[in-house]
Coordinates of C-alpha atoms in Angstrom, one line a residue:
M218 CA -10.3 113.9 -265.1
N219 CA -11.7 110.5 -266.3
A220 CA -10.4 108.1 -268.9
T221 CA -12.5 109.7 -271.7
D222 CA -10.9 113.1 -270.8
I223 CA -7.4 111.6 -270.9
R224 CA -8.0 110.0 -274.4
T225 CA -9.5 113.3 -275.7
S226 CA -6.6 115.4 -274.4
F227 CA -4.0 113.0 -275.6
A228 CA -5.5 112.8 -279.1
A229 CA -5.7 116.5 -279.3
Y230 CA -2.1 116.8 -278.2
L231 CA -1.0 114.1 -280.7
G232 CA -2.9 115.9 -283.5
L233 CA -1.1 119.1 -282.7
Q234 CA 2.2 117.3 -282.8
V235 CA 1.5 115.8 -286.2
L236 CA 0.3 119.1 -287.6
A237 CA 3.5 120.8 -286.3
L238 CA 5.6 118.0 -287.9
L239 CA 3.8 118.4 -291.2
A240 CA 4.2 122.2 -291.0
L241 CA 8.0 121.7 -290.5
L242 CA 8.2 119.3 -293.4
A243 CA 6.4 121.7 -295.6
G244 CA 8.7 124.4 -294.6
F245 CA 11.7 122.4 -295.4
H246 CA 10.2 121.4 -298.7
F247 CA 9.2 124.9 -299.9
A248 CA 11.8 127.1 -298.1
A249 CA 14.9 124.9 -298.2
S250 CA 17.0 124.5 -301.3
H251 CA 17.3 120.7 -301.0
P252 CA 14.6 118.3 -302.2
W253 CA 12.7 115.6 -300.1
S254 CA 15.4 113.0 -300.6
T255 CA 18.0 115.2 -299.2
L256 CA 15.8 116.0 -296.1
L257 CA 15.2 112.3 -295.5
A258 CA 18.9 111.5 -296.0
S259 CA 19.9 114.2 -293.5
G260 CA 18.1 112.5 -290.6
N261 CA 16.2 115.6 -289.6
L262 CA 12.9 113.8 -290.1
F263 CA 14.0 111.0 -287.7
R264 CA 14.9 113.6 -285.1
L265 CA 11.6 115.3 -285.4
S266 CA 9.7 112.0 -285.2
L267 CA 11.7 111.1 -282.1
L268 CA 10.8 114.4 -280.5
L269 CA 7.2 113.8 -281.4
I270 CA 7.2 110.3 -279.6
I271 CA 8.9 111.7 -276.5
G272 CA 6.5 114.5 -276.3
A273 CA 3.5 112.2 -276.7
I274 CA 4.8 109.9 -273.9
G275 CA 5.5 112.8 -271.6
T276 CA 2.1 114.2 -272.3
Y277 CA 0.4 110.9 -271.6
I278 CA 2.2 110.5 -268.2
A279 CA 1.3 114.1 -267.2
L280 CA -2.3 113.5 -268.1
K281 CA -2.4 110.3 -266.0
L282 CA -0.9 112.0 -263.0
S283 CA -3.3 114.8 -263.3
A284 CA -6.2 112.3 -263.5
T285 CA -5.0 110.5 -260.4
I286 CA -4.7 113.7 -258.4
D287 CA -8.2 114.8 -259.5
A288 CA -9.6 111.4 -258.5
R289 CA -8.1 111.5 -255.0
R290 CA -9.4 115.0 -254.5
A291 CA -12.9 113.9 -255.6
M292 CA -12.7 110.9 -253.3
R293 CA -11.9 113.1 -250.3
A294 CA -14.5 115.6 -251.2
G295 CA -17.2 113.1 -251.8
S296 CA -16.4 110.6 -249.0
T297 CA -19.0 110.1 -246.2
V298 CA -18.1 112.2 -243.2
R299 CA -19.5 110.9 -239.9
P300 CA -21.4 113.8 -238.4
I301 CA -20.3 115.0 -234.9
L302 CA -23.3 115.3 -232.7
I303 CA -23.1 117.8 -229.9
T304 CA -25.6 116.9 -227.2
S305 CA -26.2 118.1 -223.7
D306 CA -25.3 115.8 -220.8
E307 CA -29.0 115.0 -220.4
E308 CA -29.3 113.8 -224.0
A309 CA -25.9 112.0 -224.1
E310 CA -26.8 109.5 -221.3
P311 CA -29.8 108.6 -219.2
E312 CA -30.3 110.9 -216.2
R313 CA -28.2 109.6 -213.3
L314 CA -29.6 109.5 -209.8
D315 CA -28.1 111.8 -207.2
P316 CA -25.5 109.7 -205.3
V317 CA -27.0 110.6 -201.9
Q318 CA -30.5 109.8 -203.0
A319 CA -29.3 106.5 -204.4
C320 CA -27.9 105.6 -201.0
L321 CA -31.1 106.6 -199.3
N322 CA -33.1 104.4 -201.7
R323 CA -30.9 101.5 -200.7
L324 CA -31.7 102.3 -197.1
D325 CA -35.4 102.5 -197.9
S326 CA -35.3 99.1 -199.6
M327 CA -34.3 97.4 -196.3
T328 CA -37.2 95.8 -194.4
G329 CA -38.4 97.7 -191.3
L330 CA -35.9 100.0 -189.4
Q331 CA -38.2 103.1 -189.9
A332 CA -36.7 104.9 -186.9
V333 CA -33.2 104.3 -188.2
K334 CA -34.2 105.5 -191.7
D335 CA -35.6 108.7 -190.2
E336 CA -32.5 109.3 -188.2
V337 CA -30.2 108.9 -191.2
R338 CA -32.4 111.2 -193.3
G339 CA -32.2 113.8 -190.5
L340 CA -28.4 113.4 -190.4
V341 CA -28.1 113.9 -194.2
A342 CA -30.3 117.0 -194.1
R343 CA -28.3 118.5 -191.3
I344 CA -25.0 117.9 -193.2
Q345 CA -26.4 119.4 -196.4
V346 CA -27.7 122.5 -194.7
E347 CA -24.4 123.1 -192.9
Q348 CA -22.6 122.8 -196.1
R349 CA -24.9 125.3 -197.8
R350 CA -24.4 127.7 -194.8
A351 CA -20.6 127.4 -195.2
E352 CA -20.9 128.2 -198.9
A353 CA -22.9 131.2 -198.1
G354 CA -20.3 132.5 -195.6
L355 CA -22.5 131.8 -192.6
S356 CA -21.3 130.3 -189.3
V357 CA -21.4 126.6 -189.0
T358 CA -21.2 124.2 -186.1
A359 CA -18.7 121.4 -186.0
M360 CA -20.6 118.1 -186.1
S361 CA -19.3 114.9 -184.7
Q362 CA -20.2 112.0 -187.0
H363 CA -19.2 109.2 -184.7
M364 CA -22.2 107.2 -183.5
V365 CA -23.4 104.2 -181.6
F366 CA -25.5 101.5 -183.2
S367 CA -27.4 99.6 -180.5
G368 CA -29.4 96.4 -181.2
A369 CA -29.4 92.7 -181.3
P370 CA -27.5 90.7 -184.0
G371 CA -29.0 90.5 -187.4
V372 CA -30.9 93.8 -187.5
G373 CA -28.9 95.4 -190.3
K374 CA -26.3 97.4 -188.3
T375 CA -23.5 96.4 -190.6
E376 CA -25.4 97.1 -193.8
V377 CA -26.5 100.5 -192.6
A378 CA -22.9 101.3 -191.7
R379 CA -21.9 100.5 -195.3
I380 CA -24.7 102.7 -196.7
L381 CA -23.6 105.5 -194.4
G382 CA -20.0 105.2 -195.7
D383 CA -21.3 105.8 -199.2
I384 CA -23.4 108.7 -198.0
F385 CA -20.5 110.3 -196.2
K386 CA -18.4 110.0 -199.4
A387 CA -21.1 111.4 -201.5
L388 CA -21.5 114.4 -199.1
K389 CA -17.6 114.8 -199.0
V390 CA -17.6 114.2 -195.3
V391 CA -14.8 111.6 -195.9
R392 CA -12.8 111.1 -199.1
K393 CA -13.2 107.3 -199.7
G394 CA -16.2 106.2 -197.6
H395 CA -14.9 102.6 -197.3
V396 CA -15.9 100.6 -194.2
V397 CA -13.4 98.7 -192.2
E398 CA -15.2 96.1 -190.0
V399 CA -13.4 95.0 -186.8
D400 CA -14.1 93.4 -183.4
R401 CA -12.1 93.0 -180.3
A402 CA -9.9 90.3 -181.8
A403 CA -8.9 92.7 -184.6
L404 CA -7.9 95.4 -182.1
V405 CA -6.5 93.8 -179.0
A406 CA -3.3 91.8 -178.8
G407 CA -2.2 89.3 -176.1
Y408 CA 0.9 91.2 -175.0
V409 CA 1.6 94.5 -173.4
G410 CA 2.4 97.2 -175.9
Q411 CA 1.1 95.3 -178.9
T412 CA -2.6 96.3 -178.6
A413 CA -1.8 100.0 -179.4
I414 CA 0.1 98.9 -182.6
K415 CA -2.7 96.6 -183.6
T416 CA -5.5 99.2 -183.0
L417 CA -3.5 101.9 -184.8
E418 CA -3.1 99.7 -187.9
K419 CA -6.9 99.3 -188.2
C420 CA -7.5 103.0 -187.6
K421 CA -5.1 103.9 -190.4
E422 CA -6.7 101.4 -192.7
A423 CA -10.1 103.1 -192.0
L424 CA -8.6 106.6 -192.6
D425 CA -10.9 108.7 -194.9
G426 CA -13.7 106.2 -194.3
V427 CA -15.6 104.4 -191.5
L428 CA -14.3 102.2 -188.8
F429 CA -17.1 99.9 -187.7
I430 CA -16.5 98.2 -184.3
D431 CA -18.8 95.3 -183.7
E432 CA -19.5 94.3 -180.1
A433 CA -17.4 97.3 -179.1
Y434 CA -18.5 96.9 -175.4
T435 CA -16.1 93.9 -175.2
L436 CA -13.2 96.4 -175.2
A437 CA -14.3 97.6 -171.8
G438 CA -14.6 94.1 -170.3
D439 CA -11.1 94.2 -168.9
A440 CA -10.7 97.9 -168.6
Q441 CA -12.0 98.3 -165.0
G442 CA -9.9 100.9 -163.2
G443 CA -8.2 102.0 -166.4
Q444 CA -6.2 98.8 -166.8
G445 CA -6.2 96.0 -169.4
F446 CA -5.5 95.5 -173.0
G447 CA -9.1 96.7 -173.9
Q448 CA -8.4 100.0 -172.2
E449 CA -5.2 100.4 -174.2
S450 CA -7.2 99.9 -177.4
I451 CA -9.8 102.5 -176.3
D452 CA -7.1 105.1 -175.4
T453 CA -5.4 104.5 -178.8
L454 CA -8.7 104.8 -180.6
L455 CA -9.7 108.1 -178.8
K456 CA -6.4 109.7 -179.6
F457 CA -6.6 108.8 -183.2
M458 CA -10.1 110.1 -183.5
E459 CA -9.0 113.4 -182.0
D460 CA -5.9 113.7 -184.2
N461 CA -7.9 112.8 -187.4
R462 CA -11.4 114.2 -186.5
S463 CA -12.1 115.2 -190.1
R464 CA -10.8 112.1 -191.7
I465 CA -12.5 109.2 -190.0
V466 CA -16.0 108.2 -188.7
V467 CA -16.2 105.6 -186.0
I468 CA -19.3 103.5 -185.4
A469 CA -19.4 101.4 -182.3
A470 CA -22.1 98.6 -182.3
G471 CA -23.5 96.1 -179.9
Y472 CA -26.4 95.1 -177.6
P473 CA -28.3 98.2 -176.2
R474 CA -27.6 97.6 -172.5
E475 CA -23.9 96.7 -173.0
M476 CA -23.3 99.7 -175.3
A477 CA -24.8 102.1 -172.8
T478 CA -22.5 100.8 -170.1
F479 CA -19.5 101.0 -172.5
I480 CA -20.1 104.6 -173.6
N481 CA -20.8 105.8 -170.0
S482 CA -17.6 104.1 -168.7
N483 CA -15.3 106.6 -170.3
P484 CA -15.8 110.4 -170.5
G485 CA -13.8 110.5 -173.8
L486 CA -16.2 108.0 -175.4
A487 CA -19.3 109.8 -174.1
S488 CA -18.1 113.2 -175.5
R489 CA -17.3 111.8 -178.9
F490 CA -20.2 109.3 -179.5
T491 CA -23.0 111.8 -179.2
K492 CA -25.4 110.2 -181.7
Q493 CA -27.1 106.9 -181.0
L494 CA -29.2 104.8 -183.4
H495 CA -31.3 102.0 -182.0
F496 CA -32.1 99.0 -184.2
A497 CA -35.2 97.4 -182.9
N498 CA -35.8 93.7 -183.4
Y499 CA -37.8 92.8 -186.5
A500 CA -41.5 92.1 -186.1
E501 CA -42.7 88.6 -187.2
D502 CA -44.2 90.0 -190.5
E503 CA -41.0 91.7 -191.3
L504 CA -39.0 88.6 -190.7
L505 CA -41.3 86.6 -192.9
D506 CA -40.9 89.2 -195.6
I507 CA -37.1 89.0 -195.2
F508 CA -37.3 85.3 -195.5
A509 CA -39.3 85.5 -198.8
N510 CA -36.9 88.2 -200.2
M511 CA -33.9 86.0 -199.4
A512 CA -35.5 83.0 -201.2
A513 CA -36.4 85.1 -204.2
A514 CA -32.9 86.5 -204.4
Q515 CA -31.6 82.9 -204.5
Q516 CA -34.2 82.0 -207.2
F517 CA -36.4 79.9 -205.0
T518 CA -40.1 79.9 -204.6
L519 CA -42.0 79.2 -201.3
P520 CA -45.3 77.6 -200.7
G521 CA -48.2 80.1 -200.8
H522 CA -48.9 79.4 -197.1
Y523 CA -45.3 79.6 -196.0
K524 CA -46.2 82.2 -193.4
N525 CA -48.5 79.9 -191.6
I526 CA -45.8 77.3 -191.5
V527 CA -43.0 79.5 -190.2
R528 CA -44.9 81.9 -187.9
P529 CA -45.4 79.4 -185.0
W530 CA -41.7 78.8 -185.0
L531 CA -41.0 82.5 -185.0
S532 CA -43.3 83.2 -182.1
V533 CA -41.3 80.9 -179.9
R534 CA -37.7 81.6 -181.1
A535 CA -37.9 85.4 -181.3
N536 CA -38.2 85.6 -177.5
D537 CA -34.8 84.0 -177.0
R538 CA -32.1 86.3 -175.7
A539 CA -29.7 85.1 -178.4
W540 CA -32.2 85.6 -181.2
A541 CA -30.3 86.9 -184.3
N542 CA -33.2 88.2 -186.4
A543 CA -32.4 88.2 -190.1
R544 CA -29.4 85.8 -189.5
E545 CA -31.9 83.2 -188.2
M546 CA -34.0 83.5 -191.4
R547 CA -30.9 83.1 -193.5
T548 CA -30.0 80.0 -191.5
L549 CA -33.5 78.7 -191.9
L550 CA -33.4 79.2 -195.7
E551 CA -30.1 77.3 -195.9
R552 CA -31.5 74.4 -194.1
A553 CA -34.6 74.4 -196.3
R554 CA -32.3 74.3 -199.3
E555 CA -30.5 71.3 -197.9
E556 CA -33.7 69.5 -197.4
H557 CA -34.8 70.4 -200.9
A558 CA -31.4 69.0 -202.3
L559 CA -31.8 65.8 -200.4
R560 CA -35.3 65.4 -201.8
I561 CA -34.6 65.9 -205.4
A562 CA -31.0 64.7 -205.7
S563 CA -32.0 61.3 -207.1
T564 CA -35.0 62.5 -209.2
L565 CA -35.2 64.3 -212.5
S566 CA -38.8 65.4 -212.4
E567 CA -38.7 67.6 -209.3
S568 CA -38.3 71.4 -209.6
L569 CA -34.9 72.9 -208.9
T570 CA -36.4 76.1 -207.7
E571 CA -39.4 75.1 -205.6
L572 CA -39.2 74.7 -201.8
N573 CA -42.3 72.8 -200.7
E574 CA -44.0 72.4 -197.3
A575 CA -42.0 69.3 -196.4
D576 CA -38.7 71.2 -196.9
L577 CA -39.8 74.0 -194.6
I578 CA -41.1 71.7 -191.9
A579 CA -38.0 69.6 -191.9
A580 CA -35.8 72.8 -191.7
L581 CA -37.9 74.1 -188.8
G582 CA -37.4 70.9 -187.0
R583 CA -33.7 71.2 -187.3
S584 CA -33.8 74.8 -186.0
R585 CA -35.5 74.1 -182.7

């Protein structure tokens, strides 16, 4: 009901009230015995007029309330309702990559390591098939996931261990998939009885994930004849692995020859670490690619002939027993950045992102 409707209704009601009053007055005049003067003097006309006014006010209020209620109803009925769109999961968000495949893609993005990549893919396939057999009610074979990573420093052992942690979590081999990285110093104490406590703390920290022991062979360095703090750590580790075989994956890493001696030194280790992944040293071209990728990740450009500058240095240094592969390339890049900073610190015209030939040559000279 709008304002025009209210005015029309009120006028109609008021007209009816006036007609009713006139009818009453006429009735008094023609039917009553007293004349108009007597009627006016009696006060009946005043009372009727008062009733007319009260009725008009009440009618106006009622019409306004009715108009307000109608307006609110119309507002609710005519208001814009935001549609509810029901879409499938594929339409609601972009298709998400399978978590296992995402981890394998991370592995594939690493330079080289083709043999390791093939081993990891084989391991993933075996786990997936065993899980499908279990779901089908077929017999499955218990698989030990503990493994040995053998290789020189800087060949990606730690990074692959982290990727494996994510893969194991995605495959529900372990619940969390986090990686706890330790070495001898984190496991072995300097007093009798303290090593077991220290080792057990790290094992518990890695529960439902991966315990990555770098240079694990150092634990056996003082364990000849079954004695020594290293042997105490190994014994504690083996017992924890047995008691929590479905809740922890242990990866022991180190140089190939030393790791072979370490595993063969203890029947308990040999029976549990049945899978070995060997990380070969990077080839020269792979190291040059790694160097370029590191520079690009740090928003630096290299000279177009950087390979010809760095390759002679690689040919000599890569034969060193202590050669650390990708770590050496990271160190070389840091030194080149230092040379770059020294060169442009006092100038405004030089590029902040360009490493030139002089920077590389100076960095190589410091790395000999």
